[in-house]
């Protein structure tokens, strides 16, 4: 009799859990893939699933959306006027039809305008990146703005902090925006900078943790703007592992860029937007001051046209992913992609396969090792799936590949912080530069080709040799990939 009551009680709890899971998941609009992934977690992990959902499954808070979108159009219009005025001195470069369509797409989405006359230096080595970045900060005269997903409390993290403290003590305006969940650092790490009159804020999604408990939305951008003119963006965070001095990953292969020109204005606007959304005191609110937007001198002018595009879960249209799809569908000859995480959603999968079926060569390069094992299993699943459908998968063996690059037909390209995964498409706050310049695009393509020398191509034989247990882990990771 007692056993019968136990079975009945267990059945009732499972029914309640299932009904609760359905109500919870369908309360707010989300993708079908995300719906089914969360239903699996909630139904098959009773209790634990709801705890995970509490911290990682809820939609972004309405207050955060309002603060990030507040006065957005007005701010962009003000900066557009500065950029367009500067653009007048440059001849309009002849562009492919796909380039023009991509520009139109971003303009229609009310993103930053195309900026002309930029200098851009691509850097793929961590030692070189931080040497130049620290030098730029050392030479700063007025303002230093940093925004990073991860700043670690290690050798390079402390070296950067000490330099920022020094510049703040010299009277410069130093501001740092960070995501506490990226590098595991807290505001206490920055106390020396705060005591030196520097300003430091955790990004808004990390604030009010107990009440709002949103762990799924991260500031994944890596942006530095110095004196309103020199800027940096790309894949490198701040940590020793990016300097190739740790054993875990070996050589860290990434793609970052140093920019001089009005493209820095667009990155500055992104920083100001994120900063103002994260402030808790009115006195910390940033206005659009002239010193934040410094025109380059004649000696500093370049010939590269860039469009800086930021995206995040505060918007529903997934502008960056849409831009990538538009680039892919406009390809005529070849598509080169580098990404540490390959977890495309259905729309991206369709775009890649349409390109392959149209006779376009598609080559996607992924790392040979994981930094997040479960996510890497999903990457392996999609790599095998795409290989079977005609996509060439190159596995980089020279260390850990963290670059986020897309090259189309040697005339248009993109680099920045956005991975080819659902998290970057829909959950992270990202920023990418879109390049309308054949010379710089050629540089990115040649870098890809050089990386091929340290890569192996995924083959049918390699997939066949994978154990049943490994394929099972890949399949499970794929089922949960919409919420990874």
Short mmCIF file of C-alpha atoms in Angstrom, two decimals:
data_model
loop_
_atom_site.label_atom_id
_atom_site.label_comp_id
_atom_site.label_asym_id
_atom_site.label_seq_id
_atom_site.Cartn_x
_atom_site.Cartn_y
_atom_site.Cartn_z
CA UNK A 1 0.00 0.00 0.00
CA UNK A 2 2.80 2.38 0.91
CA UNK A 3 4.53 1.61 -2.37
CA UNK A 4 1.33 2.45 -4.27
CA UNK A 5 1.11 5.83 -2.53
CA UNK A 6 4.77 6.45 -3.36
CA UNK A 7 4.18 5.68 -7.05
CA UNK A 8 1.07 7.88 -7.14
CA UNK A 9 2.90 10.70 -5.37
CA UNK A 10 5.83 10.43 -7.75
CA UNK A 11 3.48 10.46 -10.74
CA UNK A 12 1.68 13.56 -9.44
CA UNK A 13 5.01 15.35 -8.90
CA UNK A 14 6.13 14.48 -12.44
CA UNK A 15 2.84 15.78 -13.87
CA UNK A 16 3.17 19.01 -11.86
CA UNK A 17 6.80 19.34 -12.97
CA UNK A 18 5.84 18.85 -16.62
CA UNK A 19 2.97 21.35 -16.47
CA UNK A 20 5.24 23.81 -14.67
CA UNK A 21 7.93 23.34 -17.33
CA UNK A 22 5.47 24.01 -20.15
CA UNK A 23 4.08 27.14 -18.47
CA UNK A 24 7.56 28.41 -17.61
CA UNK A 25 9.02 27.99 -21.09
CA UNK A 26 6.05 29.35 -23.02
CA UNK A 27 5.54 32.45 -20.84
CA UNK A 28 7.63 34.61 -23.18
CA UNK A 29 8.47 34.32 -26.90
CA UNK A 30 11.66 32.42 -27.72
CA UNK A 31 12.99 30.30 -30.56
CA UNK A 32 11.54 26.83 -31.07
CA UNK A 33 14.99 25.28 -30.57
CA UNK A 34 15.37 27.09 -27.25
CA UNK A 35 11.87 26.02 -26.19
CA UNK A 36 12.59 22.33 -26.74
CA UNK A 37 16.05 22.52 -25.15
CA UNK A 38 14.64 24.08 -21.97
CA UNK A 39 11.72 21.63 -21.91
CA UNK A 40 14.23 18.77 -21.98
CA UNK A 41 16.18 20.30 -19.11
CA UNK A 42 13.12 21.11 -17.01
CA UNK A 43 11.31 17.79 -17.52
CA UNK A 44 14.25 15.40 -17.25
CA UNK A 45 16.01 17.28 -14.45
CA UNK A 46 13.14 17.86 -11.98
CA UNK A 47 13.98 20.58 -9.48
CA UNK A 48 17.51 21.01 -10.80
CA UNK A 49 16.17 22.13 -14.17
CA UNK A 50 14.08 24.89 -12.60
CA UNK A 51 17.06 26.03 -10.56
CA UNK A 52 19.12 26.28 -13.77
CA UNK A 53 16.30 28.12 -15.49
CA UNK A 54 16.08 30.62 -12.63
CA UNK A 55 19.67 31.67 -13.22
CA UNK A 56 20.19 31.07 -16.94
CA UNK A 57 16.84 30.73 -18.68
CA UNK A 58 14.84 33.84 -18.00
CA UNK A 59 14.58 36.50 -20.68
CA UNK A 60 16.55 39.69 -20.30
CA UNK A 61 15.04 42.19 -17.86
CA UNK A 62 12.81 44.92 -19.33
CA UNK A 63 14.65 47.59 -17.33
CA UNK A 64 17.95 46.57 -18.97
CA UNK A 65 16.37 46.77 -22.43
CA UNK A 66 15.03 50.25 -21.70
CA UNK A 67 18.35 51.55 -20.36
CA UNK A 68 20.33 50.20 -23.31
CA UNK A 69 17.89 51.50 -25.93
CA UNK A 70 17.19 54.88 -24.29
CA UNK A 71 17.94 57.77 -26.68
CA UNK A 72 19.74 55.35 -28.99
CA UNK A 73 18.56 56.85 -32.28
CA UNK A 74 19.44 60.38 -31.18
CA UNK A 75 22.96 59.33 -30.16
CA UNK A 76 23.63 57.49 -33.41
CA UNK A 77 22.34 60.44 -35.46
CA UNK A 78 24.73 62.83 -33.69
CA UNK A 79 27.72 60.60 -34.40
CA UNK A 80 26.58 59.94 -37.97
CA UNK A 81 26.79 63.67 -38.68
CA UNK A 82 30.39 63.81 -37.45
CA UNK A 83 31.36 60.78 -39.52
CA UNK A 84 29.57 61.84 -42.70
CA UNK A 85 31.20 65.25 -42.56
CA UNK A 86 34.63 63.62 -42.29
CA UNK A 87 33.80 61.15 -45.10
CA UNK A 88 33.36 63.96 -47.61
CA UNK A 89 37.13 64.29 -48.16
CA UNK A 90 37.45 60.70 -49.40
CA UNK A 91 36.55 59.30 -52.78
CA UNK A 92 33.92 56.58 -52.62
CA UNK A 93 35.59 53.26 -53.37
CA UNK A 94 34.04 51.06 -56.03
CA UNK A 95 32.30 48.19 -54.28
CA UNK A 96 30.73 44.90 -55.23
CA UNK A 97 26.97 44.65 -55.28
CA UNK A 98 27.04 42.43 -52.19
CA UNK A 99 29.03 45.09 -50.29
CA UNK A 100 26.50 47.77 -51.21
CA UNK A 101 23.61 45.54 -50.15
CA UNK A 102 25.28 44.82 -46.81
CA UNK A 103 25.76 48.55 -46.18
CA UNK A 104 22.11 49.13 -47.02
CA UNK A 105 21.07 46.37 -44.63
CA UNK A 106 22.92 47.94 -41.69
CA UNK A 107 21.77 51.43 -42.62
CA UNK A 108 18.17 50.23 -42.71
CA UNK A 109 18.71 48.70 -39.27
CA UNK A 110 19.85 52.15 -38.06
CA UNK A 111 23.33 50.98 -37.19
CA UNK A 112 26.56 52.96 -37.39
CA UNK A 113 27.45 54.43 -40.80
CA UNK A 114 30.33 53.41 -43.02
CA UNK A 115 33.48 55.27 -41.92
CA UNK A 116 36.21 56.09 -44.46
CA UNK A 117 39.89 56.88 -44.18
CA UNK A 118 40.73 54.53 -41.32
CA UNK A 119 44.05 52.94 -40.51
CA UNK A 120 43.62 49.31 -39.42
CA UNK A 121 46.35 46.98 -38.19
CA UNK A 122 45.41 43.32 -37.75
CA UNK A 123 47.18 41.60 -34.83
CA UNK A 124 47.00 37.83 -34.28
CA UNK A 125 49.53 37.39 -31.46
CA UNK A 126 48.77 38.18 -27.81
CA UNK A 127 52.26 39.39 -26.95
CA UNK A 128 52.19 41.86 -29.81
CA UNK A 129 48.67 43.01 -29.00
CA UNK A 130 49.30 43.82 -25.37
CA UNK A 131 52.69 45.43 -26.04
CA UNK A 132 51.06 47.89 -28.45
CA UNK A 133 47.94 48.39 -26.33
CA UNK A 134 49.93 49.21 -23.20
CA UNK A 135 52.05 51.61 -25.25
CA UNK A 136 48.93 53.38 -26.53
CA UNK A 137 47.59 53.69 -22.98
CA UNK A 138 50.95 54.98 -21.76
CA UNK A 139 50.84 57.71 -24.43
CA UNK A 140 47.19 58.68 -23.78
CA UNK A 141 46.60 62.40 -23.15
CA UNK A 142 42.97 62.77 -22.06
CA UNK A 143 40.65 59.74 -21.93
CA UNK A 144 40.92 55.96 -21.69
CA UNK A 145 37.80 53.81 -22.04
CA UNK A 146 38.00 50.01 -21.69
CA UNK A 147 35.23 47.45 -22.03
CA UNK A 148 36.12 43.76 -21.66
CA UNK A 149 34.30 40.51 -21.13
CA UNK A 150 37.19 39.08 -19.11
CA UNK A 151 39.91 40.82 -17.13
CA UNK A 152 41.81 38.27 -15.06
CA UNK A 153 43.62 38.88 -11.78
CA UNK A 154 46.94 37.65 -13.13
CA UNK A 155 50.20 39.11 -14.39
CA UNK A 156 48.91 40.98 -17.46
CA UNK A 157 45.68 41.93 -15.68
CA UNK A 158 47.64 43.57 -12.87
CA UNK A 159 50.08 45.17 -15.29
CA UNK A 160 47.17 46.80 -17.11
CA UNK A 161 45.57 47.86 -13.81
CA UNK A 162 48.79 49.47 -12.57
CA UNK A 163 49.16 51.44 -15.80
CA UNK A 164 45.54 52.63 -15.61
CA UNK A 165 46.13 53.73 -12.00
CA UNK A 166 49.18 55.69 -13.13
CA UNK A 167 47.24 57.44 -15.90
CA UNK A 168 44.37 58.26 -13.54
CA UNK A 169 46.84 59.77 -11.10
CA UNK A 170 48.13 61.93 -13.96
CA UNK A 171 44.64 63.38 -14.28
CA UNK A 172 43.29 61.41 -17.25
CA UNK A 173 39.66 60.24 -17.31
CA UNK A 174 39.90 56.46 -17.01
CA UNK A 175 36.80 54.28 -17.21
CA UNK A 176 36.54 50.50 -17.15
CA UNK A 177 33.43 48.43 -17.85
CA UNK A 178 33.68 44.68 -17.24
CA UNK A 179 31.66 41.49 -16.92
CA UNK A 180 32.39 39.87 -13.52
CA UNK A 181 31.51 36.43 -14.88
CA UNK A 182 34.10 36.62 -17.66
CA UNK A 183 37.36 36.74 -15.73
CA UNK A 184 35.97 36.07 -12.28
CA UNK A 185 37.19 39.44 -11.02
CA UNK A 186 35.06 41.64 -8.77
CA UNK A 187 34.99 45.36 -8.22
CA UNK A 188 37.52 44.87 -5.40
CA UNK A 189 40.21 44.06 -7.96
CA UNK A 190 39.85 47.61 -9.29
CA UNK A 191 40.00 49.37 -5.90
CA UNK A 192 43.43 50.90 -6.61
CA UNK A 193 42.06 52.47 -9.77
CA UNK A 194 38.93 53.74 -7.99
CA UNK A 195 41.10 55.25 -5.26
CA UNK A 196 43.09 57.04 -8.00
CA UNK A 197 39.82 58.68 -9.23
CA UNK A 198 39.25 56.16 -12.02
CA UNK A 199 35.71 54.97 -12.71
CA UNK A 200 34.83 51.25 -12.79
CA UNK A 201 31.47 49.58 -13.36
CA UNK A 202 30.26 45.99 -13.76
CA UNK A 203 28.01 45.69 -16.82
CA UNK A 204 24.32 46.13 -16.11
CA UNK A 205 23.45 42.44 -16.61
CA UNK A 206 25.66 41.56 -13.62
CA UNK A 207 23.94 44.04 -11.32
CA UNK A 208 21.26 43.17 -8.76
CA UNK A 209 22.27 39.51 -8.96
CA UNK A 210 20.02 38.21 -6.15
CA UNK A 211 16.79 39.67 -7.51
CA UNK A 212 17.28 39.42 -11.25
CA UNK A 213 19.56 36.37 -11.50
CA UNK A 214 20.32 36.59 -15.22
CA UNK A 215 23.49 34.60 -15.85
CA UNK A 216 22.88 34.04 -19.53
CA UNK A 217 23.47 37.57 -20.82
CA UNK A 218 27.09 38.65 -20.99
CA UNK A 219 29.09 41.64 -22.11
CA UNK A 220 31.18 39.79 -24.66
CA UNK A 221 32.57 42.92 -26.30
CA UNK A 222 36.28 43.79 -26.17
CA UNK A 223 36.64 47.50 -26.82
CA UNK A 224 39.26 50.13 -25.97
CA UNK A 225 39.09 53.78 -27.04
CA UNK A 226 41.98 56.12 -26.29
CA UNK A 227 41.70 59.92 -26.61
CA UNK A 228 38.60 59.46 -28.78
CA UNK A 229 40.74 58.45 -31.76
CA UNK A 230 42.65 55.17 -31.30
CA UNK A 231 40.51 52.09 -30.72
CA UNK A 232 40.88 48.36 -30.34
CA UNK A 233 38.46 45.49 -30.84
CA UNK A 234 38.59 41.77 -31.58
CA UNK A 235 38.85 38.46 -29.77
CA UNK A 236 41.52 38.95 -27.09
CA UNK A 237 40.43 39.39 -23.48
CA UNK A 238 42.91 40.43 -20.75
CA UNK A 239 44.67 37.43 -19.23
CA UNK A 240 47.93 35.50 -19.23
CA UNK A 241 46.43 32.67 -21.27
CA UNK A 242 46.23 35.04 -24.25
CA UNK A 243 49.97 35.73 -23.98
CA UNK A 244 50.96 32.08 -24.52
CA UNK A 245 52.53 31.80 -21.07
CA UNK A 246 50.13 29.16 -19.72
CA UNK A 247 50.36 25.44 -20.53
CA UNK A 248 46.63 24.70 -20.79
CA UNK A 249 46.06 26.04 -24.31
CA UNK A 250 49.55 26.48 -25.69
CA UNK A 251 49.65 29.12 -28.42
CA UNK A 252 46.53 31.31 -28.37
CA UNK A 253 45.62 32.24 -31.94
CA UNK A 254 43.24 35.19 -32.09
CA UNK A 255 42.39 38.17 -34.29
CA UNK A 256 42.35 41.73 -32.97
CA UNK A 257 42.64 45.14 -34.62
CA UNK A 258 44.09 48.54 -33.79
CA UNK A 259 42.08 51.28 -35.50
CA UNK A 260 42.81 54.96 -36.03
CA UNK A 261 40.01 57.00 -37.57
CA UNK A 262 36.31 57.71 -37.29
CA UNK A 263 35.48 54.02 -36.88
CA UNK A 264 36.66 54.73 -33.34
CA UNK A 265 33.67 57.09 -33.00
CA UNK A 266 31.29 54.17 -33.47
CA UNK A 267 33.14 52.11 -30.87
CA UNK A 268 33.07 55.09 -28.54
CA UNK A 269 29.32 55.31 -28.98
CA UNK A 270 29.02 51.62 -28.05
CA UNK A 271 31.07 52.21 -24.91
CA UNK A 272 29.07 55.27 -23.86
CA UNK A 273 25.81 53.39 -24.43
CA UNK A 274 26.94 50.43 -22.33
CA UNK A 275 28.41 52.69 -19.64
CA UNK A 276 25.29 54.82 -19.26
CA UNK A 277 23.11 51.72 -19.05
CA UNK A 278 25.28 50.44 -16.20
CA UNK A 279 25.66 53.56 -14.03
CA UNK A 280 23.98 53.72 -10.62
CA UNK A 281 24.76 57.38 -9.87
CA UNK A 282 23.63 60.28 -12.05
CA UNK A 283 27.03 61.94 -11.68
CA UNK A 284 28.66 59.02 -13.53
CA UNK A 285 26.45 59.47 -16.61
CA UNK A 286 28.49 60.28 -19.73
CA UNK A 287 27.50 63.02 -22.16
CA UNK A 288 28.77 63.22 -25.72
CA UNK A 289 31.76 65.50 -25.27
CA UNK A 290 34.04 66.61 -28.15
CA UNK A 291 37.10 65.05 -26.48
CA UNK A 292 35.48 61.63 -26.92
CA UNK A 293 35.47 62.09 -30.73
CA UNK A 294 38.83 63.34 -32.01
CA UNK A 295 39.36 63.56 -35.76
CA UNK A 296 42.61 62.03 -37.05
CA UNK A 297 45.34 64.29 -38.40
CA UNK A 298 46.30 64.20 -42.08
CA UNK A 299 49.29 62.00 -41.18
CA UNK A 300 46.98 59.51 -39.46
CA UNK A 301 44.56 59.06 -42.35
CA UNK A 302 44.28 55.66 -43.96
CA UNK A 303 42.30 54.20 -46.86
CA UNK A 304 40.09 51.61 -45.19
CA UNK A 305 36.30 51.78 -45.00
CA UNK A 306 34.74 50.12 -41.94
CA UNK A 307 31.29 49.77 -40.49
CA UNK A 308 31.08 49.03 -36.76
CA UNK A 309 27.96 47.11 -35.75
CA UNK A 310 26.94 46.26 -32.18
CA UNK A 311 24.21 43.84 -31.24
CA UNK A 312 22.74 42.22 -28.16
CA UNK A 313 19.66 40.64 -26.57
CA UNK A 314 18.19 44.10 -25.94
CA UNK A 315 17.12 43.86 -29.58
CA UNK A 316 14.95 41.21 -31.24
CA UNK A 317 16.28 41.37 -34.81
CA UNK A 318 19.75 39.76 -34.38
CA UNK A 319 21.37 42.30 -36.70
CA UNK A 320 24.87 40.81 -36.65
CA UNK A 321 23.72 37.33 -37.55
CA UNK A 322 21.59 38.81 -40.31
CA UNK A 323 24.64 40.62 -41.67
CA UNK A 324 26.63 37.39 -41.73
CA UNK A 325 23.84 35.58 -43.54
CA UNK A 326 23.62 38.37 -46.11
CA UNK A 327 27.39 38.14 -46.68
CA UNK A 328 27.24 34.36 -47.08
CA UNK A 329 24.32 34.45 -49.51
CA UNK A 330 26.13 37.08 -51.59
CA UNK A 331 29.29 34.97 -52.02
CA UNK A 332 30.28 33.95 -55.54
CA UNK A 333 33.53 32.02 -55.08
CA UNK A 334 34.54 31.25 -51.51
CA UNK A 335 33.70 31.75 -47.85
CA UNK A 336 36.34 31.53 -45.11
CA UNK A 337 35.22 31.35 -41.49
CA UNK A 338 37.25 31.10 -38.29
CA UNK A 339 35.40 30.48 -35.05
CA UNK A 340 36.18 28.75 -31.73
CA UNK A 341 32.57 27.61 -31.37
CA UNK A 342 30.53 26.23 -34.27
CA UNK A 343 26.91 25.94 -33.15
CA UNK A 344 24.86 27.55 -35.95
CA UNK A 345 21.10 27.91 -35.73
CA UNK A 346 18.78 26.76 -38.54
CA UNK A 347 18.98 30.03 -40.49
CA UNK A 348 22.78 30.03 -40.51
CA UNK A 349 22.87 26.35 -41.44
CA UNK A 350 20.54 27.05 -44.35
CA UNK A 351 22.71 29.95 -45.55
CA UNK A 352 25.90 27.85 -45.46
CA UNK A 353 24.26 24.95 -47.30
CA UNK A 354 22.72 27.25 -49.92
CA UNK A 355 26.21 28.60 -50.58
CA UNK A 356 27.66 25.08 -50.95
CA UNK A 357 24.86 24.01 -53.28
CA UNK A 358 25.52 27.12 -55.37
CA UNK A 359 29.08 26.00 -56.03
CA UNK A 360 30.72 28.28 -53.47
CA UNK A 361 33.72 26.88 -51.58
CA UNK A 362 32.99 27.05 -47.84
CA UNK A 363 35.88 26.46 -45.44
CA UNK A 364 35.28 26.70 -41.68
CA UNK A 365 38.25 26.54 -39.30
CA UNK A 366 37.72 25.40 -35.70
CA UNK A 367 40.15 24.62 -32.85
CA UNK A 368 41.56 21.15 -32.17
CA UNK A 369 40.90 21.45 -28.42
CA UNK A 370 38.13 22.75 -26.16
CA UNK A 371 38.16 25.60 -23.70
CA UNK A 372 34.60 24.58 -22.77
CA UNK A 373 34.34 20.77 -23.21
CA UNK A 374 30.54 20.49 -23.47
CA UNK A 375 30.37 23.29 -26.06
CA UNK A 376 33.21 21.66 -28.00
CA UNK A 377 31.17 18.45 -28.29
CA UNK A 378 28.38 20.44 -29.93
CA UNK A 379 30.98 22.05 -32.21
CA UNK A 380 32.20 18.59 -33.21
CA UNK A 381 28.64 17.50 -33.96
CA UNK A 382 27.97 20.43 -36.29
CA UNK A 383 31.41 20.14 -37.88
CA UNK A 384 30.71 16.52 -38.80
CA UNK A 385 27.22 17.39 -40.03
CA UNK A 386 28.43 20.24 -42.23
CA UNK A 387 31.32 18.14 -43.57
CA UNK A 388 28.90 15.47 -44.74
CA UNK A 389 26.99 18.16 -46.66
CA UNK A 390 29.97 19.55 -48.52
CA UNK A 391 31.48 22.13 -46.17
CA UNK A 392 35.24 21.86 -45.71
CA UNK A 393 36.14 21.74 -42.00
CA UNK A 394 39.72 22.65 -41.09
CA UNK A 395 40.92 21.83 -37.58
CA UNK A 396 43.63 24.19 -36.34
CA UNK A 397 46.41 22.29 -34.55
CA UNK A 398 48.83 25.12 -33.80
CA UNK A 399 47.24 25.87 -30.41
CA UNK A 400 43.84 27.21 -29.48
CA UNK A 401 41.97 29.07 -32.23
CA UNK A 402 39.84 31.90 -30.81
CA UNK A 403 39.62 34.15 -33.90
CA UNK A 404 36.23 35.32 -35.13
CA UNK A 405 36.66 36.11 -38.84
CA UNK A 406 34.50 35.90 -41.97
CA UNK A 407 35.92 36.51 -45.46
CA UNK A 408 33.78 36.61 -48.59
CA UNK A 409 35.31 36.46 -52.11
CA UNK A 410 38.40 38.47 -51.10
CA UNK A 411 36.49 41.77 -51.22
CA UNK A 412 34.43 41.93 -48.03
CA UNK A 413 35.16 40.63 -44.53
CA UNK A 414 34.34 40.92 -40.84
CA UNK A 415 36.21 40.53 -37.57
CA UNK A 416 35.26 41.19 -33.96
CA UNK A 417 33.84 39.42 -30.93
CA UNK A 418 31.00 37.36 -32.39
CA UNK A 419 31.33 33.56 -32.53
CA UNK A 420 29.35 31.35 -34.86
CA UNK A 421 27.08 30.04 -32.13
CA UNK A 422 23.58 30.62 -30.82
CA UNK A 423 24.87 32.34 -27.69
CA UNK A 424 26.59 35.03 -29.73
CA UNK A 425 23.59 35.36 -32.05
CA UNK A 426 21.00 35.86 -29.34
CA UNK A 427 22.39 36.12 -25.79
CA UNK A 428 25.69 38.01 -25.75
CA UNK A 429 26.40 41.69 -26.29
CA UNK A 430 28.76 41.69 -29.28
CA UNK A 431 30.46 44.08 -31.69
CA UNK A 432 31.98 43.45 -35.13
CA UNK A 433 33.76 45.48 -37.76
CA UNK A 434 32.67 45.01 -41.38
CA UNK A 435 35.47 45.69 -43.84
CA UNK A 436 34.87 47.21 -47.28
CA UNK A 437 38.46 47.13 -48.47
CA UNK A 438 40.13 44.54 -50.68
CA UNK A 439 43.60 45.05 -49.23
CA UNK A 440 42.57 44.40 -45.61
CA UNK A 441 40.28 41.57 -46.66
CA UNK A 442 43.21 40.03 -48.54
CA UNK A 443 45.28 40.26 -45.34
CA UNK A 444 42.62 38.35 -43.41
CA UNK A 445 42.35 35.75 -46.19
CA UNK A 446 46.14 35.28 -46.30
CA UNK A 447 46.19 34.85 -42.52
CA UNK A 448 43.55 32.13 -42.88
CA UNK A 449 45.61 30.41 -45.58
CA UNK A 450 48.72 30.56 -43.37
CA UNK A 451 46.72 28.94 -40.55
CA UNK A 452 45.81 26.13 -42.96
CA UNK A 453 49.48 25.11 -42.85
CA UNK A 454 48.91 24.17 -39.19
CA UNK A 455 45.52 22.56 -39.75
CA UNK A 456 44.14 19.18 -40.72
CA UNK A 457 40.99 18.64 -42.75
CA UNK A 458 38.12 16.70 -41.20
CA UNK A 459 37.49 13.50 -43.17
CA UNK A 460 34.92 10.71 -43.29
CA UNK A 461 37.54 8.36 -41.83
CA UNK A 462 38.13 10.64 -38.84
CA UNK A 463 34.40 10.78 -38.13
CA UNK A 464 34.08 6.99 -38.46
CA UNK A 465 36.84 6.49 -35.89
CA UNK A 466 34.97 8.48 -33.22
CA UNK A 467 33.74 6.24 -30.42
CA UNK A 468 30.07 5.64 -29.71
CA UNK A 469 30.48 7.40 -26.36
CA UNK A 470 31.95 10.49 -28.03
CA UNK A 471 29.14 10.59 -30.61
CA UNK A 472 26.60 10.23 -27.79
CA UNK A 473 28.11 13.23 -25.98
CA UNK A 474 28.04 15.18 -29.23
CA UNK A 475 24.37 14.39 -29.78
CA UNK A 476 23.41 15.34 -26.22
CA UNK A 477 25.38 18.59 -26.50
CA UNK A 478 23.64 19.31 -29.79
CA UNK A 479 20.21 18.87 -28.19
CA UNK A 480 21.10 21.41 -25.50
CA UNK A 481 23.02 23.73 -27.85
CA UNK A 482 20.30 26.41 -27.98
CA UNK A 483 20.85 27.09 -24.26
CA UNK A 484 24.61 26.53 -24.02
#
